[in-house]
Amino acid sequence: MIVPDWVWALTVVGIVALLAFDFFFHVRKAHVPTLREAAVWSAGYVGIALLFGVGVLMFGGIEPGSEYFAGYVTEKALSVDNLFVFLVIMSSFRVPREDQQKVLLFGIAFALIARSGFIFLGAALINAFAWVFYVFGLILLVTAGHVLMPDDDDESRKADNLPVRMAKKVIRTSEHYDGDKLFTKIDGKRAMTPMLLVMVSLGGTDVLFALDSIPAIFGLTQNVFIVFTATAFSLLGLRQLYFLLDGLLDRLVYLSYGLAAILSFIGVKLILHALHENNVPFINDGESVPVVEISTSLSLVVIIGFLAVTVAASLLSPKGRAKMAIANARRHATAYLDSEYTHDPEERERIFKKLIKERDQIDHLGEKFRKLVRDEDALNELLKRAAAKHDEAVERGEAEPHKVTGLTA
């Protein structure tokens, strides 16, 4: 599919316009988005992506259209994995709820810039060296194994990563936020706020994610326009999706298996394609190897199948419900105790009601799933402290009375 320059220009302008619209009409004024707001705008961005795909089908043909949808679904699934990391980073930096939208939009914009660079670099390498397909295939197979590793072993998922440590050494930093400002003054001296550190951390992890996602989509199509647009549209709307899935991320306990299966499948597809296009001297004397190649339509079916099975298994899994309740109870109790978390009384009331519900869910877990609670005494203490702070708010007339205690022994 040959794409005219004017189509490229219109597409880039449209994507930039969507980002600008997001900034000026949604995140410029700090606020906590409602579930309805997040759902409506998430659906809107998915709708735009699907309409664009229909346009590719109509004007480009079945093959390019299938490639676009396969790439979009794959990148969207991988972007959900990004949300786990965003959650860890923002929780670690105690980002105020009202300002999380702006941080997320920065992360999305940085990811789009970083991935665009990797896309054009990858396209140039593929055009110059056919053996790059072997490299991309091996990267995906290694990544598939890495996805299944425990998060504790993944340095890229920690808030205090290398870019953050370097920034702290170079620039004077403050301990507290000053609204959504990137810099503030301490004793009359200019200092960097945690807000800028969060953005640095997100930027560092976005680069690492680009190293995984770009080879994945090149395994489905080598058309640079399709690679770029599928990647861009998968990132747009990620901010709204974060708030829509808030509290459900920990329930997707089997998503990593689905992502590992998808990456492995695309990795094998890339290596088969590399063998078919082979010109490496020490493989079959530099001649093409007669192997079966996997079609784009089959790839799309397999990718959607893996995602459907793992997401359904996660949502129906008692283990998923248990892990979600435990993780969210700990997170909401910590947020409620954090004076910088939010200044919105309705938001504080919302998370406290969630905390009560999650505490009750943990209380009713069977013995098998109660074992998932790591350091139960610490969680008990956290819940009691949150309850005490809420009682103080009730006495001041700032909250509704609710009863919450620690976990039942």
PDB file of N, CA and C in Angstrom, residues 10 21 103 112 114 123-124 152 169 213 225 228 248 304 368 375 406:
ATOM      1  N   LEU A  10      -1.769  14.741   6.845  1.00  0.00           N
ATOM      2  CA  LEU A  10      -3.077  14.846   7.501  1.00  0.00           C
ATOM      3  C   LEU A  10      -3.163  13.935   8.726  1.00  0.00           C
ATOM      4  N   PHE A  21      -6.066  18.524  21.945  1.00  0.00           N
ATOM      5  CA  PHE A  21      -7.437  18.571  22.465  1.00  0.00           C
ATOM      6  C   PHE A  21      -7.488  17.978  23.866  1.00  0.00           C
ATOM      7  N   VAL A 103       0.174  13.759  34.133  1.00  0.00           N
ATOM      8  CA  VAL A 103       1.345  12.879  34.094  1.00  0.00           C
ATOM      9  C   VAL A 103       1.166  11.809  33.014  1.00  0.00           C
ATOM     10  N   LEU A 112       4.803   8.206  22.273  1.00  0.00           N
ATOM     11  CA  LEU A 112       4.535   8.362  20.838  1.00  0.00           C
ATOM     12  C   LEU A 112       5.778   8.863  20.100  1.00  0.00           C
ATOM     13  N   ALA A 114       8.973   8.573  21.190  1.00  0.00           N
ATOM     14  CA  ALA A 114      10.017   7.550  21.262  1.00  0.00           C
ATOM     15  C   ALA A 114       9.742   6.416  20.280  1.00  0.00           C
ATOM     16  N   ALA A 123      12.331   0.488  10.346  1.00  0.00           N
ATOM     17  CA  ALA A 123      12.038   0.381   8.910  1.00  0.00           C
ATOM     18  C   ALA A 123      13.308   0.506   8.086  1.00  0.00           C
ATOM     19  N   ALA A 124      14.191   1.425   8.481  1.00  0.00           N
ATOM     20  CA  ALA A 124      15.447   1.604   7.757  1.00  0.00           C
ATOM     21  C   ALA A 124      16.320   0.360   7.862  1.00  0.00           C
ATOM     22  N   ASP A 152       9.178  -8.268  40.683  1.00  0.00           N
ATOM     23  CA  ASP A 152      10.278  -7.855  41.563  1.00  0.00           C
ATOM     24  C   ASP A 152      11.617  -7.916  40.843  1.00  0.00           C
ATOM     25  N   LYS A 169      20.531  13.201  41.313  1.00  0.00           N
ATOM     26  CA  LYS A 169      21.920  13.563  41.573  1.00  0.00           C
ATOM     27  C   LYS A 169      22.278  14.921  40.972  1.00  0.00           C
ATOM     28  N   SER A 213       7.590  -3.385  21.959  1.00  0.00           N
ATOM     29  CA  SER A 213       6.385  -3.276  21.143  1.00  0.00           C
ATOM     30  C   SER A 213       6.663  -3.081  19.658  1.00  0.00           C
ATOM     31  N   PHE A 225       3.506   3.160   7.443  1.00  0.00           N
ATOM     32  CA  PHE A 225       2.307   3.944   7.741  1.00  0.00           C
ATOM     33  C   PHE A 225       1.379   3.167   8.677  1.00  0.00           C
ATOM     34  N   PHE A 228       2.988   2.921  12.162  1.00  0.00           N
ATOM     35  CA  PHE A 228       2.900   4.196  12.880  1.00  0.00           C
ATOM     36  C   PHE A 228       1.487   4.466  13.387  1.00  0.00           C
ATOM     37  N   LEU A 248      -9.212  -2.514  38.529  1.00  0.00           N
ATOM     38  CA  LEU A 248      -9.384  -3.812  37.881  1.00  0.00           C
ATOM     39  C   LEU A 248      -8.067  -4.399  37.371  1.00  0.00           C
ATOM     40  N   ILE A 304      -6.421 -12.195  18.851  1.00  0.00           N
ATOM     41  CA  ILE A 304      -7.696 -11.951  19.536  1.00  0.00           C
ATOM     42  C   ILE A 304      -8.081 -13.150  20.408  1.00  0.00           C
ATOM     43  N   LYS A 368      -7.573 -20.755  51.358  1.00  0.00           N
ATOM     44  CA  LYS A 368      -6.662 -20.867  50.218  1.00  0.00           C
ATOM     45  C   LYS A 368      -6.250 -19.500  49.704  1.00  0.00           C
ATOM     46  N   ASP A 375       2.059 -10.352  54.514  1.00  0.00           N
ATOM     47  CA  ASP A 375       2.213  -9.526  55.708  1.00  0.00           C
ATOM     48  C   ASP A 375       0.844  -9.019  56.191  1.00  0.00           C
ATOM     49  N   GLY A 406      -9.914  -3.871  61.202  1.00  0.00           N
ATOM     50  CA  GLY A 406      -8.910  -4.693  60.553  1.00  0.00           C
ATOM     51  C   GLY A 406      -9.524  -5.988  60.056  1.00  0.00           C
TER      52      GLY A 406
END
